[in-house]
mmCIF file of C-alpha atoms in Angstrom:
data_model
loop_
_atom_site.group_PDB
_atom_site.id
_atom_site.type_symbol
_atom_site.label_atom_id
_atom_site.label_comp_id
_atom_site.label_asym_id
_atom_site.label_seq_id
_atom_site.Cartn_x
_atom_site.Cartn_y
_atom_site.Cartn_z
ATOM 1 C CA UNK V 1 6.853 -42.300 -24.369
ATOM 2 C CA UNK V 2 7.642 -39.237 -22.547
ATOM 3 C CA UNK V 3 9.270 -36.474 -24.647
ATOM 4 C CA UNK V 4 12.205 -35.648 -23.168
ATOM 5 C CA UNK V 5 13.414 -32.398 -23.107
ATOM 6 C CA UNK V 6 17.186 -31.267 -23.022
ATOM 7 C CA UNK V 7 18.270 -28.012 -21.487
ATOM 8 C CA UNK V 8 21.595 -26.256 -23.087
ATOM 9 C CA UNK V 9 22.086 -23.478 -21.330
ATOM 10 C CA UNK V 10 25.262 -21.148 -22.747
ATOM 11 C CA UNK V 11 27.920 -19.627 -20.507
ATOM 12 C CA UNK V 12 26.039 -16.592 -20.726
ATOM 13 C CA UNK V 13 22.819 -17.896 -18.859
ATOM 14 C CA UNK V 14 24.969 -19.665 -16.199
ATOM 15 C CA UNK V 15 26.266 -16.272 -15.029
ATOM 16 C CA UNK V 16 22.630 -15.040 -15.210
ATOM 17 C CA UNK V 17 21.384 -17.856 -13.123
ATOM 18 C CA UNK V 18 24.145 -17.633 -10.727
ATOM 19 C CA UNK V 19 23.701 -14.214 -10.270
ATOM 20 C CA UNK V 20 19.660 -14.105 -9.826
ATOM 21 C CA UNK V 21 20.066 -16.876 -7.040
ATOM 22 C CA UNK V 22 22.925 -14.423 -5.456
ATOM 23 C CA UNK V 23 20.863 -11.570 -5.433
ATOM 24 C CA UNK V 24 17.740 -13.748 -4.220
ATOM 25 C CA UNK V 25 19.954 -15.145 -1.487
ATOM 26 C CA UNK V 26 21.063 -11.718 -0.535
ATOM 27 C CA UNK V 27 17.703 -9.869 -0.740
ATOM 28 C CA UNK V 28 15.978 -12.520 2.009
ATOM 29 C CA UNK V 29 19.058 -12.304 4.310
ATOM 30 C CA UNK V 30 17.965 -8.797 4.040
ATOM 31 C CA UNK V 31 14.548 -9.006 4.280
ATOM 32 C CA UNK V 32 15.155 -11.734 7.333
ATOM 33 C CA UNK V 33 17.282 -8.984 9.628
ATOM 34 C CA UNK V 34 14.611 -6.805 8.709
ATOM 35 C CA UNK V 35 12.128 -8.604 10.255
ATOM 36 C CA UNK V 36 14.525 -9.861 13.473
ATOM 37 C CA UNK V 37 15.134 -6.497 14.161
ATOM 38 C CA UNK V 38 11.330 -5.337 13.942
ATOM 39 C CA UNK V 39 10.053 -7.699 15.949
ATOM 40 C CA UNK V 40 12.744 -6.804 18.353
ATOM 41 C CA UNK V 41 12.042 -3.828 18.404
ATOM 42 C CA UNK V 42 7.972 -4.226 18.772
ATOM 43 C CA UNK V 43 8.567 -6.438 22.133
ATOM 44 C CA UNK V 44 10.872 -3.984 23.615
ATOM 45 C CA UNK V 45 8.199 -1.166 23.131
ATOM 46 C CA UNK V 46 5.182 -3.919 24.185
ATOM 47 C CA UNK V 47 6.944 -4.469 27.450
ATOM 48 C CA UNK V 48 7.445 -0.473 28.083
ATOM 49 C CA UNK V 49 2.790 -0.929 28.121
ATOM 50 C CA UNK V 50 3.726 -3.331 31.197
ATOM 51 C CA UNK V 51 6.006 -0.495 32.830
ATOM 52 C CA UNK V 52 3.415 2.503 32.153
ATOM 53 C CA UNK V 53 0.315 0.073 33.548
ATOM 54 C CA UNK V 54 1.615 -1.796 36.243
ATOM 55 C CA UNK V 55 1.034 0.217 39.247
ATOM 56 C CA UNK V 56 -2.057 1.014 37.985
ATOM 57 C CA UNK V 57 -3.220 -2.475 37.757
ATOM 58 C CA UNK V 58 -1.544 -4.077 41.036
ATOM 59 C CA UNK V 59 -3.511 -0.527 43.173
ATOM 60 C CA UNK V 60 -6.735 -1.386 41.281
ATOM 61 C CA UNK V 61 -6.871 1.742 40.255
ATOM 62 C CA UNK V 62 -8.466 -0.359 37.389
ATOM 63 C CA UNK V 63 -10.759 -2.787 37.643
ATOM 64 C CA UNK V 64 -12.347 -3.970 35.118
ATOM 65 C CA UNK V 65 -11.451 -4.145 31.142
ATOM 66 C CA UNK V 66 -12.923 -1.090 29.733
ATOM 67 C CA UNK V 67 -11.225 1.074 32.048
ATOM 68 C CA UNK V 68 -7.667 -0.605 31.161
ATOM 69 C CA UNK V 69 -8.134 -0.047 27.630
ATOM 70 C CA UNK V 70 -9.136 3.896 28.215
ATOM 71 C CA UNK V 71 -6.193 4.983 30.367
ATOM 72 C CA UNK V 72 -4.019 2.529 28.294
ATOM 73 C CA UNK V 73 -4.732 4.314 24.953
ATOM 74 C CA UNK V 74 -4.112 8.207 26.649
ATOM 75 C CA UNK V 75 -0.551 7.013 28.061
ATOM 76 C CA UNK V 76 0.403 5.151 24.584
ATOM 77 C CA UNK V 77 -0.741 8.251 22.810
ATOM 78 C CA UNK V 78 1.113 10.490 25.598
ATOM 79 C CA UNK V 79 3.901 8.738 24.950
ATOM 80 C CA UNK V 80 3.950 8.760 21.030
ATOM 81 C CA UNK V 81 3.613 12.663 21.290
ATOM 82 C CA UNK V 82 6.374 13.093 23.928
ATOM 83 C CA UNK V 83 8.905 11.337 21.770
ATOM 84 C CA UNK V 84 7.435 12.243 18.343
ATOM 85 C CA UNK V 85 7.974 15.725 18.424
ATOM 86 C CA UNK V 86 11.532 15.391 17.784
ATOM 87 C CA UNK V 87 11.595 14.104 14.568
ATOM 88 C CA UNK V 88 8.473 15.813 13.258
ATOM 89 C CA UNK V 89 10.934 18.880 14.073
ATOM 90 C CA UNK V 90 13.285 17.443 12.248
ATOM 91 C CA UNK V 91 11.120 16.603 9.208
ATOM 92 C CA UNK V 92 9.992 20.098 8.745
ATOM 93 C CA UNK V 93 13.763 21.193 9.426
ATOM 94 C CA UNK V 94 13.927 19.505 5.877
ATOM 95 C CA UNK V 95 11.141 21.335 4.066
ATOM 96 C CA UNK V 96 12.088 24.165 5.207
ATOM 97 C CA UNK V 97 15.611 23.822 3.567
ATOM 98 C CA UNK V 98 13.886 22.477 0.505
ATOM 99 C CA UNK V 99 11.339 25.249 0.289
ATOM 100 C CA UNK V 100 14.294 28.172 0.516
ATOM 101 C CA UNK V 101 16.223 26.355 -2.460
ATOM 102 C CA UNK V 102 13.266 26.188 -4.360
ATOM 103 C CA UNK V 103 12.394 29.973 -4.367
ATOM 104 C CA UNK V 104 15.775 30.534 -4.832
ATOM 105 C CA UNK V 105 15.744 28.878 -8.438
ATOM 106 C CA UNK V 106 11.926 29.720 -8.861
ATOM 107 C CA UNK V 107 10.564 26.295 -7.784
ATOM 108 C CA UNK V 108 12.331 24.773 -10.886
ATOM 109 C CA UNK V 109 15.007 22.880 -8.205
ATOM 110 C CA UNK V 110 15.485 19.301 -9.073
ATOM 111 C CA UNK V 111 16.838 17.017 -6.047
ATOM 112 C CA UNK V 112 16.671 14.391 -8.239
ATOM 113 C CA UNK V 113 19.251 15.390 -10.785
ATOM 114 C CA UNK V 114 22.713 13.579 -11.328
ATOM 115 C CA UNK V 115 24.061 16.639 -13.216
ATOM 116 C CA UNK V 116 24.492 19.738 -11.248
ATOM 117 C CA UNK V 117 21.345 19.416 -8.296
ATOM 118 C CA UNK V 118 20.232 16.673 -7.045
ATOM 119 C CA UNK V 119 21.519 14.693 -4.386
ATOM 120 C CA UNK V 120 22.166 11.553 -6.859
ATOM 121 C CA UNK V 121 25.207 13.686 -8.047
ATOM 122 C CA UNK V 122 27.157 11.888 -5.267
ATOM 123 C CA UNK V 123 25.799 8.551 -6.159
ATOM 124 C CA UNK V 124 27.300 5.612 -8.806
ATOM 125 C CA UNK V 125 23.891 5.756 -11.337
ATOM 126 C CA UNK V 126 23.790 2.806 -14.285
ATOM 127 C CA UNK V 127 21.371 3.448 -17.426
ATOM 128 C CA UNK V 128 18.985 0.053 -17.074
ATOM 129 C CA UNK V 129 17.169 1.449 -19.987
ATOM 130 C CA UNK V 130 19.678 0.525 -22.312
ATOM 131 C CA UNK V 131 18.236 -2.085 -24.740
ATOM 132 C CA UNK V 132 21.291 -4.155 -25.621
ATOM 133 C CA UNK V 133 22.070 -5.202 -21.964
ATOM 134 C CA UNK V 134 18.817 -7.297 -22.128
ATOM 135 C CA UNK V 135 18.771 -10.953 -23.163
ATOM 136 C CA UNK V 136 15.691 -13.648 -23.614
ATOM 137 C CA UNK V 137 15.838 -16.240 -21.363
ATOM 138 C CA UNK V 138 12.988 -18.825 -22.044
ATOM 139 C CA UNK V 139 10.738 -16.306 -23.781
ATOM 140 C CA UNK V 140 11.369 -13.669 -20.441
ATOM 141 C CA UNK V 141 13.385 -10.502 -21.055
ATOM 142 C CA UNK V 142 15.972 -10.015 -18.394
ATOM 143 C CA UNK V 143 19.459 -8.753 -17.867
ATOM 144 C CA UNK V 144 22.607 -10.071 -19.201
ATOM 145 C CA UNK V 145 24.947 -7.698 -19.153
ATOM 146 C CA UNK V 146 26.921 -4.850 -16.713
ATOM 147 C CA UNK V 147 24.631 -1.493 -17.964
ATOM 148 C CA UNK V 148 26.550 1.793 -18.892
ATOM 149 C CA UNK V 149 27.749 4.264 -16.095
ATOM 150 C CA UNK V 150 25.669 7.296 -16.082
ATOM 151 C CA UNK V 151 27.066 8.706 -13.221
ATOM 152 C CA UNK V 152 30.201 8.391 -10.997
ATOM 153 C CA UNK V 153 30.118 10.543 -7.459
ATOM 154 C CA UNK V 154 31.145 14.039 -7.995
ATOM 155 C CA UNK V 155 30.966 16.980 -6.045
ATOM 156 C CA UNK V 156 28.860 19.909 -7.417
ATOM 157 C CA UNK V 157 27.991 23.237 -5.940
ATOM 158 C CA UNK V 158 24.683 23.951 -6.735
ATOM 159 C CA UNK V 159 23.701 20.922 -5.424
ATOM 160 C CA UNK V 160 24.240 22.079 -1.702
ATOM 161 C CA UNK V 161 20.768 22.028 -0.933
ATOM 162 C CA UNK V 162 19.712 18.703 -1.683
ATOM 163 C CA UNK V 163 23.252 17.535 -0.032
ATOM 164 C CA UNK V 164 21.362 19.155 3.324
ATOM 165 C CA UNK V 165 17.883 18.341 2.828
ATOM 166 C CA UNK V 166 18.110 14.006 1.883
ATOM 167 C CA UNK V 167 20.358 13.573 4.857
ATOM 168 C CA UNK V 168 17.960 15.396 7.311
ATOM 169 C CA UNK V 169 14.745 14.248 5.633
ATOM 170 C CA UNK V 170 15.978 10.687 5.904
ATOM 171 C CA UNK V 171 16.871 10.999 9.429
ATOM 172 C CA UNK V 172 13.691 12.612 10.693
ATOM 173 C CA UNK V 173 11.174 10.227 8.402
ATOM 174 C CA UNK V 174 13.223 7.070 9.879
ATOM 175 C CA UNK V 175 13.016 8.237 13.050
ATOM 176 C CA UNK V 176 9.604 9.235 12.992
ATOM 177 C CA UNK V 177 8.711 5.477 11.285
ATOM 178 C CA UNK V 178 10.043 4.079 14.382
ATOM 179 C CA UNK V 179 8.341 5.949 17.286
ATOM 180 C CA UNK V 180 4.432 4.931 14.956
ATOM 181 C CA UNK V 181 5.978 1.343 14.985
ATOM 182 C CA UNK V 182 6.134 2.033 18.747
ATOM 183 C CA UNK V 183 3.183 3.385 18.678
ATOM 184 C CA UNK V 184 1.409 0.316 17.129
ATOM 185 C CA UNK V 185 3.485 -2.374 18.818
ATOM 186 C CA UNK V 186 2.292 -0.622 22.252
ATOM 187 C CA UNK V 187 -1.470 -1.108 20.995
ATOM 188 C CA UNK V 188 -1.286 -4.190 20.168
ATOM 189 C CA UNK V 189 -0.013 -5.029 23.943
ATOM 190 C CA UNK V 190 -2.265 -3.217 25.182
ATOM 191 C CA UNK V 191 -5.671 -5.582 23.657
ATOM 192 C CA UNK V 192 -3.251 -8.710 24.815
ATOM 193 C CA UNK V 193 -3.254 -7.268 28.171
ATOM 194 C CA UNK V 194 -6.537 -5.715 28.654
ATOM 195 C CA UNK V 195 -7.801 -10.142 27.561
ATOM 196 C CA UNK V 196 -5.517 -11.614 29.864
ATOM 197 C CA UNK V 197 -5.279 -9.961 32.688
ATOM 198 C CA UNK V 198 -9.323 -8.932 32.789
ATOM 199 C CA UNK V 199 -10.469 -12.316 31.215
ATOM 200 C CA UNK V 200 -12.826 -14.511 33.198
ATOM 201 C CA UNK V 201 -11.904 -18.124 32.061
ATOM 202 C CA UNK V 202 -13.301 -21.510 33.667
ATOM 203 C CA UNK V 203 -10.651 -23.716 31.728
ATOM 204 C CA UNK V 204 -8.784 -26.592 34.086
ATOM 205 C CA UNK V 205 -10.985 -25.239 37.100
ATOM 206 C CA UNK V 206 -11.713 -28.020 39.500
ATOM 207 C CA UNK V 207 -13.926 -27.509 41.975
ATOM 208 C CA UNK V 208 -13.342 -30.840 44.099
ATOM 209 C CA UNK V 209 -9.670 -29.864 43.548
ATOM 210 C CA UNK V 210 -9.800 -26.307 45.019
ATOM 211 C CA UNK V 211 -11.787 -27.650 48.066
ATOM 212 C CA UNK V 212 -9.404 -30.543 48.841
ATOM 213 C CA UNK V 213 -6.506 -27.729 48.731
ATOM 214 C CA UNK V 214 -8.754 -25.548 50.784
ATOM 215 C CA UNK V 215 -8.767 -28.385 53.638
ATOM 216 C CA UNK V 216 -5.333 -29.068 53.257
ATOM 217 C CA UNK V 217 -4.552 -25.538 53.890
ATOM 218 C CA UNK V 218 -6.785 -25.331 57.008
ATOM 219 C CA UNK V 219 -5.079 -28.549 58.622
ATOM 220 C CA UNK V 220 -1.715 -27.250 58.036
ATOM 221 C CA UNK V 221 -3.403 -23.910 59.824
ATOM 222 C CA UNK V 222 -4.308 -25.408 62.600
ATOM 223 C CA UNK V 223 -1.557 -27.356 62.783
ATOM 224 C CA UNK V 224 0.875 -24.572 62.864
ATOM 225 C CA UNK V 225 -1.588 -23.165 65.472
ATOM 226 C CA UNK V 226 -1.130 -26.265 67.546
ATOM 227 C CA UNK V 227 1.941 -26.112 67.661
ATOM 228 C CA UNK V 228 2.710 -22.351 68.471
ATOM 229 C CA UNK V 229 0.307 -22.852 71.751
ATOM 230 C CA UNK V 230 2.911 -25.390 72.510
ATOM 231 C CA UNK V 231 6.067 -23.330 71.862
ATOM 232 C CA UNK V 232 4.586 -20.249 74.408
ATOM 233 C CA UNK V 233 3.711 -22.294 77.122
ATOM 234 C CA UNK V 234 7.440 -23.618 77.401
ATOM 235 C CA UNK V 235 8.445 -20.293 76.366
ATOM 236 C CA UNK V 236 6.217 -18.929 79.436
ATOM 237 C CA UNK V 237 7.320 -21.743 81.730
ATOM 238 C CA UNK V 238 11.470 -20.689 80.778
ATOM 239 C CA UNK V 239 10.179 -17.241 81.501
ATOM 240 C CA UNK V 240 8.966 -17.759 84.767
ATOM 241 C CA UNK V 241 11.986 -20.330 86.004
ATOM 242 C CA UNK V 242 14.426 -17.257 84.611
ATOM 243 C CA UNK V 243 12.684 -14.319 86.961
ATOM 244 C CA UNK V 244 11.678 -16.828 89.807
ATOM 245 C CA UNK V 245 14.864 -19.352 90.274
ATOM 246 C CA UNK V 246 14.205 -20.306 93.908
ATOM 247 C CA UNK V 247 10.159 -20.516 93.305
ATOM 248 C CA UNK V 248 10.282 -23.972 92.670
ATOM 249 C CA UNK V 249 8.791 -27.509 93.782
ATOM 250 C CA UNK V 250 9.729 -28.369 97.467
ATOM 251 C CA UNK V 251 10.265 -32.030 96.425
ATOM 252 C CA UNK V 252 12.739 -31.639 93.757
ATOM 253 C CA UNK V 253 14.451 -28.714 95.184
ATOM 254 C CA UNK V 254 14.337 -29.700 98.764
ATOM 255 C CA UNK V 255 13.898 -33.606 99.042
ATOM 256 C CA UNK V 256 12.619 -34.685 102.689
ATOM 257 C CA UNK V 257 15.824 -35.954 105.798
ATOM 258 C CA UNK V 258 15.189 -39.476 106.151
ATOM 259 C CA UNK V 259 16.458 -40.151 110.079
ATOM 260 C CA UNK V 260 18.514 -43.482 110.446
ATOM 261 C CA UNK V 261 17.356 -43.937 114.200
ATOM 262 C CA UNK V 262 13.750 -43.663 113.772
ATOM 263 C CA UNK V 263 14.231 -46.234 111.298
ATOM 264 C CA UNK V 264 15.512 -48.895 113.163
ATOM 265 C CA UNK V 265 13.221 -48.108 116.633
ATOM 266 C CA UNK V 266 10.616 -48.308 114.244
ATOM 267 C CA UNK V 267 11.591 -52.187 112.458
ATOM 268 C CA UNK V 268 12.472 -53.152 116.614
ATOM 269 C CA UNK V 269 8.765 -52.427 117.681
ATOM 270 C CA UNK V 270 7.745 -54.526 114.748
ATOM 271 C CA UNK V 271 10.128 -56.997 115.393
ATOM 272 C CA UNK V 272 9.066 -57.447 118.906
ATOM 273 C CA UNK V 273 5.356 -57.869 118.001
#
């Protein structure tokens, strides 16, 4: 027989399993805008390739695959530069803050304390090292418990520095992430482009097929050809009747006088005979 195994869990490890699946839950809906919004992001930038190459590709300024990919990878890099610079200002903005509060306090400035100078001083900080808020759960170690407040948001001082420097760091190393993501989204375009628009491929060619479209075009050609020869000599004929009006045929315009008498003198003679 199969052993059969029974599972009591305790109100305890109900909470614990409600609240792993809660944070699971929330840490791929996370994870899933994440990736929405950077793969967004990397077609918008692809598509700006398509907007730098274009006339250069439809002028055949270009003409063959190597040269694509050379004057491809100066404008991407061009372009990373010209909108890099910003936050690479930015980002050295921040160490420059950083540097001036460290030789104030003799490079022994912490912007990691929650006491008087780091920036965490404005932050809610738990203590997760606390041994009694951990719990086995099937032989595994995990949390069962709210851990102790180590820190509630304060406002301190000394702390002015690092209050200046996360903020600006932040914004400059974000900003800076995004314009490489560019950067790499824009490369990767650029191989896709460089193989299909350069790419010499025989697959669903049809010969027979091309000719028979050939002819049909050539019929429809001459055709149309046919017909326009029509069209100008009536147009040519109108033409002529409009600046000529009275140069026209004697019998339509000026039928022949049919005499009565000579008619009947003529059926008398015969008559007579």
């Amino acid at each position: 027989m199969m052993p059969q195994i029974l599972l009591q869990l305790s109100e305890t490890d109900k909470r614990i399993l409600i609240a792993v699946c809660l944070v699971l839950i929330l840490v791929f809906i996370i994870a899933g805008y994440i990736g929405v919004l950077t793969a967004r992001i990397m077609t918008w930038q692809g598509k700006r390739l398509d907007t730098m190459m274009s006339d250069i590709v439809i002028t055949r300024v270009v003409e063959d695959k190597k040269g694509f990919l050379k004057v491809a990878r100066k404008k991407n890099w061009r372009y990373f530069f010209k909108t890099a610079w910003i936050p690479l200002l930015v980002l050295i903005f921040s160490f420059i803050i950083l540097f001036i509060a460290e030789a104030i306090y003799e490079f022994t400035y912490d912007i990691f304390d929650y006491h008087k100078q780091g920036f965490t001083t404005l932050l809610f900080l738990w203590d997760f090292n606390d041994p009694e808020i951990y719990t086995d759960f099937f032989g595994i170690k995990i949390i069962a418990n709210w851990p102790p407040l180590l820190n509630s948001p304060h406002f301190e001082l000394e702390a002015i520095w690092s209050y200046l420097f996360v903020p600006i760091f932040l914004v400059g190393a974000i900003w800076y992430l995004i314009c490489l993501q560019c950067l790499i989204a824009r490369t990767i375009r650029m191989y896709k482009l460089a193989d299909s628009v350069y790419s010499k491929s025989l697959e669903g060619f049809n010969i027979n097929e091309e000719n028979m479209q050939q002819m049909r075009m050539n019929q429809a050609n001459l055709q149309q050809m046919r017909w326009n020869q029509a069209i100008n000599q009536v147009n040519q004929q109108m033409n002529q009747f409009a600046q000529n009006p009275n140069n026209q045929n004697n019998i339509t315009n000026n039928p022949p006088i049919i005499d009565k008498g000579n008619i009947d003198a003529t059926e008398g003679s015969k008559e007579k005979k």
